[in-house]
CSV table of C-alpha atoms and ligand atoms in Angstrom, one decimal:
chain,number,residue,atom,x,y,z
A,1144,MET,CA,5.4,-10.9,-20.2
A,1145,PRO,CA,6.6,-9.2,-18.9
A,1146,GLY,CA,5.5,-9.0,-15.2
A,1147,ILE,CA,5.4,-5.8,-13.4
A,1148,VAL,CA,6.0,-6.0,-9.4
A,1149,ILE,CA,5.9,-2.3,-7.3
A,1150,VAL,CA,5.5,-2.5,-4.1
A,1151,GLY,CA,6.6,0.7,-1.1
A,1152,ALA,CA,9.5,0.6,-0.1
A,1153,GLN,CA,8.9,2.3,3.3
A,1154,TRP,CA,6.4,2.8,6.0
A,1155,GLY,CA,3.5,2.5,2.6
A,1156,ASP,CA,2.0,6.4,1.4
A,1157,GLU,CA,4.8,5.9,-1.1
A,1158,GLY,CA,3.3,7.0,-3.9
A,1159,LYS,CA,2.6,4.1,-6.0
A,1160,GLY,CA,-0.4,5.4,-7.2
A,1161,LYS,CA,1.2,7.2,-9.7
A,1162,LEU,CA,3.8,4.9,-11.1
A,1163,THR,CA,1.2,2.4,-11.3
A,1164,ASP,CA,-1.1,5.3,-13.3
A,1165,LEU,CA,2.4,5.5,-15.1
A,1166,LEU,CA,3.4,1.7,-15.6
A,1167,ALA,CA,-1.0,1.0,-16.1
A,1168,GLU,CA,-1.8,3.2,-18.8
A,1169,ARG,CA,0.2,0.7,-21.4
A,1170,ALA,CA,-0.3,-3.0,-19.2
A,1171,ASP,CA,-2.6,-4.7,-19.9
A,1172,VAL,CA,-3.7,-5.8,-17.1
A,1173,VAL,CA,-3.3,-4.4,-13.1
A,1174,VAL,CA,-3.8,-6.6,-10.4
A,1175,ARG,CA,-3.4,-6.2,-6.9
A,1176,PHE,CA,-2.3,-8.6,-4.7
A,1177,GLN,CA,-3.1,-8.2,-1.2
A,1178,GLY,CA,-3.9,-5.9,2.1
A,1179,GLY,CA,-7.8,-4.6,1.7
A,1180,ASN,CA,-9.7,-0.8,1.6
A,1181,ASN,CA,-6.7,0.2,4.4
A,1182,ALA,CA,-5.5,1.7,1.3
A,1183,GLY,CA,-5.6,4.6,-0.7
A,1184,HIS,CA,-5.1,6.7,-3.5
A,1185,THR,CA,-5.7,10.3,-4.6
A,1186,ILE,CA,-5.4,9.6,-9.5
A,1187,VAL,CA,-6.6,13.6,-10.9
A,1188,ARG,CA,-7.1,12.6,-14.4
A,1189,ASP,CA,-7.9,15.8,-16.1
A,1190,GLY,CA,-8.9,17.4,-13.4
A,1191,GLU,CA,-11.4,15.4,-12.3
A,1192,GLU,CA,-10.3,13.7,-8.7
A,1193,PHE,CA,-11.2,9.6,-8.2
A,1194,LYS,CA,-10.6,8.2,-4.3
A,1195,PHE,CA,-9.7,4.6,-5.1
A,1196,HIS,CA,-9.9,1.8,-2.0
A,1197,LEU,CA,-9.6,-1.5,-3.6
A,1198,ILE,CA,-10.5,-1.4,-7.4
A,1199,PRO,CA,-6.9,-0.8,-9.2
A,1200,SER,CA,-6.7,2.7,-10.9
A,1201,GLY,CA,-6.4,1.7,-14.4
A,1202,ILE,CA,-10.0,1.3,-14.4
A,1203,LEU,CA,-9.9,4.7,-15.7
A,1204,TYR,CA,-8.0,3.2,-18.9
A,1205,PRO,CA,-11.5,2.3,-21.1
A,1206,GLY,CA,-11.1,-1.1,-21.8
A,1207,LYS,CA,-8.2,-2.5,-19.0
A,1208,THR,CA,-8.6,-5.1,-17.2
A,1209,CYS,CA,-8.7,-4.6,-13.4
A,1210,VAL,CA,-7.8,-7.4,-11.3
A,1211,ILE,CA,-9.0,-7.8,-7.6
A,1212,GLY,CA,-6.3,-11.0,-6.2
A,1213,ASN,CA,-7.4,-13.9,-4.1
A,1214,GLY,CA,-5.4,-12.1,-1.6
A,1215,VAL,CA,-6.6,-9.1,-0.9
A,1216,VAL,CA,-10.1,-8.4,1.7
A,1217,ILE,CA,-12.4,-6.8,0.3
A,1218,ASP,CA,-15.1,-4.5,2.7
A,1219,PRO,CA,-18.1,-5.7,-0.3
A,1220,GLY,CA,-19.5,-2.6,0.7
A,1221,VAL,CA,-16.2,-0.6,0.1
A,1222,LEU,CA,-16.3,-1.8,-3.4
A,1223,ILE,CA,-20.1,-1.0,-4.1
A,1224,GLU,CA,-19.7,2.0,-3.4
A,1225,GLU,CA,-16.3,2.2,-5.9
A,1226,LEU,CA,-18.5,0.9,-8.5
A,1227,GLU,CA,-21.2,3.1,-8.0
A,1228,GLY,CA,-18.5,6.0,-7.6
A,1229,LEU,CA,-17.9,5.6,-11.1
A,1230,ARG,CA,-21.1,4.4,-12.2
A,1231,ARG,CA,-22.3,7.8,-11.4
A,1232,ARG,CA,-19.1,9.6,-13.2
A,1233,GLY,CA,-20.2,8.2,-16.9
A,1234,ILE,CA,-17.3,5.8,-15.6
A,1235,ASP,CA,-17.7,1.8,-17.1
A,1236,ALA,CA,-16.2,-0.7,-14.6
A,1237,GLY,CA,-16.7,-3.7,-16.8
A,1238,GLY,CA,-12.7,-4.5,-17.3
A,1239,LEU,CA,-13.1,-5.6,-13.1
A,1240,ARG,CA,-12.5,-8.6,-12.4
A,1241,ILE,CA,-12.6,-10.1,-8.9
A,1242,SER,CA,-11.4,-13.6,-7.2
A,1243,ALA,CA,-14.3,-15.6,-6.0
A,1244,ASN,CA,-11.6,-16.7,-3.8
A,1245,ALA,CA,-10.9,-13.6,-1.9
A,1246,HIS,CA,-12.2,-13.3,1.3
A,1247,LEU,CA,-14.9,-10.1,3.1
A,1248,ILE,CA,-14.5,-8.1,5.6
A,1249,MET,CA,-17.9,-9.2,7.8
A,1250,PRO,CA,-19.2,-6.3,10.0
A,1251,TYR,CA,-17.7,-7.9,13.4
A,1252,HIS,CA,-14.4,-7.8,11.5
A,1253,VAL,CA,-14.9,-4.0,11.9
A,1254,MET,CA,-16.3,-4.1,15.4
A,1255,LEU,CA,-13.3,-5.9,15.9
A,1256,ASP,CA,-11.0,-4.0,14.8
A,1257,THR,CA,-12.1,-1.2,17.8
A,1258,ALA,CA,-12.4,-3.7,20.0
A,1259,GLY,CA,-9.1,-4.8,19.5
A,1260,GLU,CA,-7.7,-1.2,20.0
A,1261,ALA,CA,-9.1,-0.1,22.6
A,1262,ARG,CA,-7.9,-3.7,24.6
A,1263,LEU,CA,-5.5,-2.1,23.9
A,1264,GLY,CA,-5.3,0.9,25.1
A,1265,LYS,CA,-1.9,2.8,25.3
A,1266,LEU,CA,-0.8,-0.1,23.2
A,1267,GLU,CA,-2.4,-0.1,20.5
A,1268,ILE,CA,-1.3,-0.7,16.6
A,1269,GLY,CA,-3.2,2.4,15.6
A,1270,THR,CA,-4.5,-0.1,12.0
A,1271,THR,CA,-7.4,1.9,10.3
A,1272,LYS,CA,-10.7,0.1,11.9
A,1273,ARG,CA,-11.5,-1.4,8.5
A,1274,GLY,CA,-10.9,-4.8,9.8
A,1275,ILE,CA,-8.6,-5.8,8.0
A,1276,GLY,CA,-6.5,-7.3,11.2
A,1277,PRO,CA,-9.2,-9.7,11.7
A,1278,CYS,CA,-10.3,-10.8,8.7
A,1279,TYR,CA,-6.8,-12.3,8.1
A,1280,ALA,CA,-7.1,-13.5,11.0
A,1281,ASP,CA,-10.5,-15.5,10.0
A,1282,LYS,CA,-8.4,-16.5,6.4
A,1283,ALA,CA,-6.2,-17.7,9.0
A,1284,ALA,CA,-8.5,-20.3,11.2
A,1285,ARG,CA,-10.5,-21.0,8.5
A,1286,LEU,CA,-13.5,-19.4,9.6
A,1287,GLY,CA,-13.6,-16.7,6.5
A,1288,ILE,CA,-16.2,-15.7,4.0
A,1289,ARG,CA,-14.9,-15.5,0.4
A,1290,VAL,CA,-16.5,-14.2,-2.3
A,1291,GLN,CA,-17.9,-17.3,-4.2
A,1292,ASP,CA,-20.1,-18.2,-0.9
A,1293,LEU,CA,-22.1,-14.9,-2.1
A,1294,LEU,CA,-23.1,-16.9,-4.6
A,1295,ASP,CA,-25.3,-19.2,-2.3
A,1296,ALA,CA,-27.0,-18.8,0.1
A,1297,LYS,CA,-27.4,-21.6,2.1
A,1298,ILE,CA,-23.8,-22.1,2.3
A,1299,LEU,CA,-24.1,-18.6,3.1
A,1300,ARG,CA,-25.5,-18.2,6.2
A,1301,LYS,CA,-24.1,-22.1,7.6
A,1302,LYS,CA,-19.9,-20.2,6.6
A,1303,ILE,CA,-21.3,-17.1,8.9
A,1304,MET,CA,-23.4,-18.4,11.9
A,1305,ALA,CA,-20.5,-20.6,12.3
A,1306,ALA,CA,-17.5,-17.0,12.4
A,1307,LEU,CA,-20.2,-15.4,14.0
A,1308,GLU,CA,-20.7,-17.6,16.4
A,1309,PRO,CA,-16.6,-17.7,18.9
A,1310,LYS,CA,-16.9,-13.7,18.5
A,1311,GLN,CA,-20.0,-13.5,20.7
A,1312,LYS,CA,-18.2,-12.7,23.6
A,1313,MET,CA,-14.8,-10.2,22.6
A,1314,LEU,CA,-18.2,-8.8,20.5
A,1315,ARG,CA,-20.0,-8.1,23.9
A,1316,PRO,CA,-19.6,-3.5,23.6
A,1317,PHE,CA,-21.0,-4.2,20.0
A,1318,ALA,CA,-23.5,-7.5,20.7
A,1319,LYS,CA,-27.1,-5.4,20.7
A,1320,HIS,CA,-25.6,-3.6,17.3
A,1321,PRO,CA,-28.5,-4.4,14.2
A,1322,ARG,CA,-25.5,-5.6,11.7
A,1323,LEU,CA,-25.1,-8.5,13.8
A,1324,ASP,CA,-28.0,-9.3,13.5
A,1325,LEU,CA,-27.7,-13.4,11.1
A,1326,HIS,CA,-30.0,-13.7,9.2
A,1327,ALA,CA,-29.8,-9.8,8.5
A,1328,MET,CA,-26.2,-10.2,8.0
A,1329,THR,CA,-26.5,-12.3,5.2
A,1330,GLU,CA,-29.9,-11.1,3.3
A,1331,GLU,CA,-27.3,-8.1,3.0
A,1332,TYR,CA,-24.4,-10.7,2.0
A,1333,LEU,CA,-26.5,-12.0,-0.2
A,1334,ARG,CA,-27.8,-8.9,-1.7
A,1335,TYR,CA,-23.7,-7.5,-2.3
A,1336,GLY,CA,-22.9,-10.1,-4.3
A,1337,HIS,CA,-26.3,-10.2,-6.6
A,1338,ARG,CA,-24.2,-6.8,-7.4
A,1339,VAL,CA,-21.1,-8.7,-7.7
A,1340,GLU,CA,-21.6,-11.5,-9.7
A,1341,PRO,CA,-21.0,-9.8,-12.9
A,1342,PHE,CA,-16.8,-9.6,-12.1
A,1343,ILE,CA,-16.7,-12.6,-9.8
A,1344,ALA,CA,-14.1,-15.0,-12.2
A,1345,ASP,CA,-11.0,-16.8,-12.1
A,1346,THR,CA,-8.9,-14.1,-11.3
A,1347,ALA,CA,-5.4,-16.4,-11.7
A,1348,HIS,CA,-6.7,-17.5,-15.4
A,1349,ILE,CA,-6.7,-14.8,-16.3
A,1350,LEU,CA,-3.7,-13.7,-15.5
A,1351,TRP,CA,-2.1,-17.3,-17.1
A,1352,ASP,CA,-3.1,-16.2,-20.0
A,1353,ALA,CA,-2.3,-12.8,-19.8
A,1354,LEU,CA,0.8,-13.1,-18.6
A,1355,ASP,CA,1.3,-16.7,-21.7
A,1356,THR,CA,0.6,-14.5,-24.5
A,1357,GLY,CA,3.2,-11.8,-23.5
A,1358,GLY,CA,1.4,-9.3,-22.0
A,1359,THR,CA,2.5,-6.8,-19.5
A,1360,VAL,CA,0.4,-7.2,-15.8
A,1361,ILE,CA,1.1,-5.1,-13.4
A,1362,PHE,CA,0.9,-6.1,-9.6
A,1363,GLU,CA,0.3,-3.0,-7.8
A,1364,GLY,CA,1.2,-3.2,-4.0
A,1365,ALA,CA,-0.6,-1.5,-0.8
A,1366,GLN,CA,0.8,-0.3,1.6
A,1367,GLY,CA,5.0,-1.0,1.8
A,1368,THR,CA,8.1,-3.5,3.4
A,1369,LEU,CA,8.3,-2.5,7.5
A,1370,LEU,CA,4.9,-3.1,7.8
A,1371,ASP,CA,5.5,-6.3,6.4
A,1372,LEU,CA,3.7,-8.3,8.7
A,1373,ASP,CA,6.6,-11.2,8.4
A,1374,HIS,CA,9.9,-8.0,8.6
A,1375,GLY,CA,8.0,-5.5,9.3
A,1376,THR,CA,8.5,-3.3,12.4
A,1377,TYR,CA,6.4,-6.5,13.9
A,1378,PRO,CA,3.6,-6.1,15.6
A,1379,PHE,CA,3.5,-2.6,14.4
A,1380,VAL,CA,2.1,-3.2,10.6
A,1381,THR,CA,-0.8,-4.9,8.8
A,1382,SER,CA,-1.8,-8.0,8.6
A,1383,SER,CA,-1.1,-8.8,5.0
A,1384,ASN,CA,2.1,-9.2,3.1
A,1385,PRO,CA,3.2,-6.2,1.2
A,1386,VAL,CA,6.6,-6.9,-0.5
A,1387,ALA,CA,7.0,-8.3,-3.7
A,1388,GLY,CA,7.2,-12.4,-2.7
A,1389,ALA,CA,3.6,-11.6,-1.7
A,1390,ALA,CA,3.4,-10.7,-5.5
A,1391,CYS,CA,2.6,-14.5,-6.3
A,1392,VAL,CA,0.2,-16.6,-4.0
A,1393,GLY,CA,-1.5,-12.5,-3.9
A,1394,ALA,CA,-2.0,-12.9,-7.6
A,1395,GLY,CA,-1.5,-16.2,-8.4
A,1396,VAL,CA,1.6,-16.1,-10.4
A,1397,GLY,CA,4.5,-18.4,-10.4
A,1398,PRO,CA,8.5,-16.7,-9.4
A,1399,ALA,CA,9.0,-16.7,-12.4
A,1400,ASP,CA,5.6,-14.7,-14.1
A,1401,ILE,CA,8.2,-11.6,-12.6
A,1402,ASP,CA,10.1,-9.8,-14.3
A,1403,GLU,CA,11.3,-6.5,-12.5
A,1404,VAL,CA,10.6,-5.2,-9.3
A,1405,TRP,CA,10.0,-1.7,-8.4
A,1406,GLY,CA,10.3,0.0,-4.9
A,1407,VAL,CA,9.0,2.7,-4.4
A,1408,ALA,CA,10.3,5.7,-1.3
A,1409,LYS,CA,9.2,9.0,-0.4
A,1410,ALA,CA,12.5,11.3,-0.8
A,1411,TYR,CA,12.3,11.5,3.3
A,1412,THR,CA,10.0,8.7,5.5
A,1413,THR,CA,6.4,9.4,6.5
A,1414,ARG,CA,4.5,6.7,9.1
A,1415,VAL,CA,0.7,6.7,10.1
A,1416,GLY,CA,0.1,4.3,13.1
A,1417,ALA,CA,2.1,3.4,16.2
A,1418,GLY,CA,5.8,2.1,16.2
A,1419,PRO,CA,9.2,2.4,16.0
A,1420,PHE,CA,10.3,5.2,13.8
A,1421,PRO,CA,14.5,6.3,14.2
A,1422,THR,CA,14.4,9.2,11.4
A,1423,GLU,CA,11.4,10.8,13.2
A,1424,LEU,CA,11.3,15.1,13.3
A,1425,ASP,CA,9.2,15.3,16.4
A,1426,ASP,CA,9.7,19.0,15.8
A,1427,GLU,CA,8.8,21.9,13.5
A,1428,LEU,CA,10.9,20.9,10.9
A,1429,GLY,CA,9.1,17.7,10.9
A,1430,ALA,CA,5.7,19.7,10.9
A,1431,TYR,CA,6.6,21.7,8.1
A,1432,ILE,CA,7.0,18.9,5.4
A,1433,ARG,CA,4.3,17.3,6.9
A,1434,GLU,CA,2.4,20.7,5.7
A,1435,ARG,CA,4.6,20.7,2.5
A,1436,GLY,CA,4.3,17.4,1.1
A,1437,GLY,CA,0.1,16.9,2.8
A,1438,GLU,CA,1.7,14.3,4.9
A,1439,ARG,CA,-2.3,13.2,5.7
A,1440,GLY,CA,-3.6,10.1,5.5
A,1441,THR,CA,-6.4,8.7,2.3
A,1442,THR,CA,-8.0,6.6,4.6
A,1443,THR,CA,-8.6,8.1,8.0
A,1444,GLY,CA,-7.1,11.9,7.9
A,1445,ARG,CA,-4.9,10.6,9.9
A,1446,GLU,CA,-1.4,13.3,10.4
A,1447,ARG,CA,0.8,11.2,9.4
A,1448,ARG,CA,5.0,11.2,11.3
A,1449,CYS,CA,7.0,12.8,9.5
A,1450,GLY,CA,11.4,12.3,9.2
A,1451,TRP,CA,14.6,12.1,7.0
A,1452,LEU,CA,15.3,9.5,4.6
A,1453,ASP,CA,16.1,6.1,6.3
A,1454,LEU,CA,18.4,5.0,3.5
A,1455,VAL,CA,18.8,1.6,6.9
A,1456,ALA,CA,15.6,0.8,6.3
A,1457,LEU,CA,15.1,1.4,1.8
A,1458,ARG,CA,18.0,-1.0,1.4
A,1459,TYR,CA,16.7,-3.7,4.1
A,1460,ALA,CA,13.3,-3.5,2.2
A,1461,MET,CA,16.3,-3.2,-1.4
A,1462,ARG,CA,17.2,-6.6,-0.5
A,1463,LEU,CA,13.6,-8.7,0.7
A,1464,ASN,CA,12.0,-7.5,-2.3
A,1465,ARG,CA,14.7,-7.7,-4.4
A,1466,LEU,CA,14.3,-3.9,-6.5
A,1467,SER,CA,15.6,-3.8,-9.6
A,1468,ALA,CA,14.4,-0.1,-9.2
A,1469,LEU,CA,13.2,2.2,-7.5
A,1470,ALA,CA,11.9,5.7,-8.1
A,1471,VAL,CA,11.0,7.5,-5.8
A,1472,THR,CA,8.5,11.0,-4.9
A,1473,LYS,CA,8.0,13.7,-2.9
A,1474,LEU,CA,11.8,15.2,-3.8
A,1475,ASP,CA,9.9,18.4,-4.1
A,1476,VAL,CA,9.5,18.8,-1.2
A,1477,LEU,CA,12.7,18.8,-0.1
A,1478,ALA,CA,13.6,22.6,-1.7
A,1479,GLY,CA,14.3,25.4,0.6
A,1480,ILE,CA,15.9,22.6,3.6
A,1481,ASP,CA,19.8,23.0,4.1
A,1482,PRO,CA,21.1,20.5,4.9
A,1483,LEU,CA,19.4,17.3,4.5
A,1484,ASN,CA,20.3,14.4,6.9
A,1485,VAL,CA,19.9,10.8,5.4
A,1486,ALA,CA,19.9,8.2,8.1
A,1487,VAL,CA,23.5,5.9,6.4
A,1488,ARG,CA,23.3,3.6,10.1
A,1489,TYR,CA,22.0,3.2,13.2
A,1490,ARG,CA,23.8,3.4,16.9
A,1491,SER,CA,22.0,1.1,19.3
A,1492,SER,CA,21.2,1.5,23.0
A,1493,GLU,CA,24.4,-0.5,24.1
A,1494,GLY,CA,26.8,2.1,21.4
A,1495,ALA,CA,27.4,-1.3,18.9
A,1496,LEU,CA,26.5,0.4,15.4
A,1497,LEU,CA,24.4,-0.5,13.1
A,1498,ASP,CA,24.4,-1.1,9.4
A,1499,GLU,CA,22.3,-3.1,8.7
A,1500,PHE,CA,18.2,-3.2,10.3
A,1501,PRO,CA,17.9,-4.8,13.5
A,1502,TYR,CA,15.9,-8.6,13.5
A,1503,HIS,CA,15.5,-7.9,17.4
A,1504,GLN,CA,12.3,-5.8,18.1
A,1505,SER,CA,13.8,-4.1,20.9
A,1506,VAL,CA,17.5,-3.1,19.8
A,1507,LEU,CA,14.8,-0.9,17.1
A,1508,HIS,CA,12.8,0.3,19.2
A,1509,GLY,CA,16.0,2.0,21.1
A,1510,ALA,CA,18.2,2.9,18.0
A,1511,GLU,CA,19.3,6.3,17.4
A,1512,ALA,CA,20.0,7.2,13.2
A,1513,GLN,CA,23.4,8.5,12.5
A,1514,TYR,CA,22.7,10.7,9.6
A,1515,GLU,CA,25.3,12.0,6.4
A,1516,GLU,CA,24.4,15.3,5.8
A,1517,LEU,CA,24.4,16.3,2.3
A,1518,PRO,CA,24.0,20.3,0.8
A,1519,GLY,CA,20.1,20.9,0.4
A,1520,PHE,CA,18.3,22.8,-3.1
A,1521,GLU,CA,16.9,25.9,-3.5
A,1522,ALA,CA,15.0,25.8,-6.1
A,1523,GLU,CA,11.4,24.3,-7.1
A,1524,ILE,CA,11.9,21.6,-9.4
A,1525,GLY,CA,8.0,21.1,-10.5
A,1526,ASP,CA,9.4,21.5,-13.5
A,1527,CYS,CA,12.5,19.8,-14.1
A,1528,ARG,CA,11.9,17.1,-17.1
A,1529,ARG,CA,14.8,15.3,-17.3
A,1530,VAL,CA,17.9,14.7,-14.7
A,1531,ALA,CA,19.8,17.3,-16.0
A,1532,ASP,CA,16.9,20.4,-15.7
A,1533,LEU,CA,17.6,19.4,-11.4
A,1534,PRO,CA,20.0,21.3,-9.2
A,1535,ARG,CA,23.5,20.3,-8.9
A,1536,GLU,CA,22.8,19.2,-5.3
A,1537,ALA,CA,19.1,17.2,-5.9
A,1538,ARG,CA,21.0,14.8,-7.9
A,1539,ASP,CA,23.9,13.9,-5.7
A,1540,TYR,CA,21.3,13.6,-3.4
A,1541,LEU,CA,19.0,10.8,-5.1
A,1542,ASP,CA,23.1,9.8,-6.7
A,1543,PHE,CA,23.8,9.3,-2.4
A,1544,VAL,CA,20.5,6.7,-1.9
A,1545,SER,CA,20.8,4.3,-5.8
A,1546,GLU,CA,24.5,4.1,-4.2
A,1547,HIS,CA,23.3,3.9,-1.0
A,1548,ALA,CA,20.4,1.9,-1.0
A,1549,GLY,CA,22.1,-0.9,-3.9
A,1550,VAL,CA,19.2,-0.6,-5.9
A,1551,PRO,CA,19.3,2.7,-9.0
A,1552,VAL,CA,16.5,4.8,-9.1
A,1553,ARG,CA,14.8,5.9,-12.5
A,1554,LEU,CA,11.7,7.3,-11.6
A,1555,VAL,CA,11.7,10.4,-10.1
A,1556,GLY,CA,8.8,12.4,-8.5
A,1557,VAL,CA,9.2,16.6,-8.8
A,1558,GLY,CA,4.9,17.3,-7.9
A,1559,PRO,CA,1.4,16.3,-7.2
A,1560,GLY,CA,0.2,15.9,-10.7
A,1561,ARG,CA,0.5,12.9,-13.1
A,1562,GLU,CA,3.1,15.1,-16.5
A,1563,GLN,CA,6.0,15.9,-12.5
A,1564,VAL,CA,8.3,13.3,-13.4
A,1565,ILE,CA,11.7,11.7,-13.9
A,1566,TRP,CA,12.4,9.0,-15.9
A,1567,MET,CA,15.7,8.3,-15.0
A,1568,GLY,CA,18.3,6.1,-17.8
A,1569,GLU,CA,17.5,4.1,-21.6
A,1570,ASP,CA,16.6,1.3,-18.7
A,1571,ALA,CA,12.8,3.3,-17.4
A,1572,ARG,CA,12.2,4.0,-21.1
A,1573,ALA,CA,12.3,0.4,-21.7
A,1574,THR,CA,9.8,-0.5,-18.6
A,1575,LEU,CA,7.8,2.0,-20.3
A,1576,ARG,CA,7.9,1.7,-23.7
A,1577,ALA,CA,7.6,-2.4,-22.8
A,1578,ALA,CA,5.0,-2.1,-20.2
B,1252,LIG,P1,-4.8,-2.2,9.5
B,1252,LIG,O1,-3.2,-2.3,8.0
B,1252,LIG,O2,-6.1,-0.9,9.6
B,1252,LIG,O3,-4.5,-3.3,10.1
B,1252,LIG,O4,-3.2,-0.6,10.0
B,1252,LIG,C1,-2.0,-2.1,10.7
B,1252,LIG,C2,-0.9,-1.0,11.0
B,1252,LIG,O5,-0.8,-0.8,9.2
B,1252,LIG,C3,-1.4,1.0,11.0
B,1252,LIG,O6,-0.6,1.0,11.9
B,1252,LIG,C4,-1.3,1.9,10.4
B,1252,LIG,O7,-1.8,3.0,9.6
B,1252,LIG,C5,-0.6,0.4,9.0
B,1252,LIG,N1,-1.4,0.8,7.8
B,1252,LIG,C6,-1.4,0.4,7.0
B,1252,LIG,N2,-3.2,0.4,6.0
B,1252,LIG,C7,-1.9,1.8,4.9
B,1252,LIG,C8,-1.1,2.2,4.2
B,1252,LIG,O8,-2.3,2.4,3.3
B,1252,LIG,N3,-0.7,3.7,4.5
B,1252,LIG,C9,0.1,3.4,6.3
B,1252,LIG,N4,-0.7,2.3,6.0
B,1252,LIG,C10,-1.3,2.6,6.9
């Protein structure tokens, strides 16, 4: 013990990588449990920039065990590129372990993702087009190809044949694509298999061993609660479960192994892709926040939609994950904006006041955010390291968030640098010590 889960409390891109990086330093194992290379984060270490989409960022700590769990969908080409990138920079990836049960993204998944979005036209989801949805669909349909299949040429070929056949019709626009040839695809994936074989393991057992002997495991979530397949703004969601409960299934541990759940939220809100966003600022201020916050996707380079902090959605995330702590990132981006609005309830198109996130999508689509106006702060806060260093208005803002979200803010991000954080209170330091 302990097991610490880190989840996104908004629509993804909350800055989970930074908290993971801080806690990973002292953890024994870091494990990813869902999503795939639709996620991405950038870590700056000694002035060098590293971008990861699949490998947990803990890999930069020598000797750390980093696990890609069974709940992740893996594009092996992308994984090998990341491994090559590490090798070129002299970083040993020997601590990486990949679940034999994780599913593989195949070329037809990527094509189906693109074709599916084109077919939806105006109704498109705005996916990352990395094949995530079609891969999870095949997993559920029991037509998936798993990491362990890479180790047996005969089985691999048979499984690819079975999976490919029903897709031929849907993939007509790609019919002549060379990567869809059964023989070529099998050969390509066997080559990937040779490369990743040394990393394949019974990862659930590795986690058992670590937790059972008192080690610390960080469960690194990707995307965010509002993008959850079951609890998010369906259908404008991803195809996995980014909520904390999924850490158990996607990594292979029991609920009793989880001791803390940290939610990460920006001091404002962003969203990439389509779907409802009640606090969106589709104006100059939104553009200003986008510019100042560098709100452009790590994976697709798309501009993020920006808006005010939404405490209705945050309370919903607190409840679904039973958050024990909140990390508020990018507070520095709000310096100079006065007043600061925070949504405390919604008003439905029929005039009803809603304190809770509505369960019906039509209500959410028509909902208008109702704001509380808080005083802003002028001073730049990038150099603050203790809560007492923050302007009073910034402290009041954090108190307001804690109170309305129903969970204590225990970490605050005040800039992009690793050291640009404020740990709040004794509790947070205890987590860090334990980790
Ligand atoms: P998919 O995960 O590629 O299927 O995309 C489904 C939705 O989730 C789209 O709106 C994407 O923009 C969004 N999404 C997926 N991954 C991320 C992420 O890491 N950050 C933010 N949004 C994401």
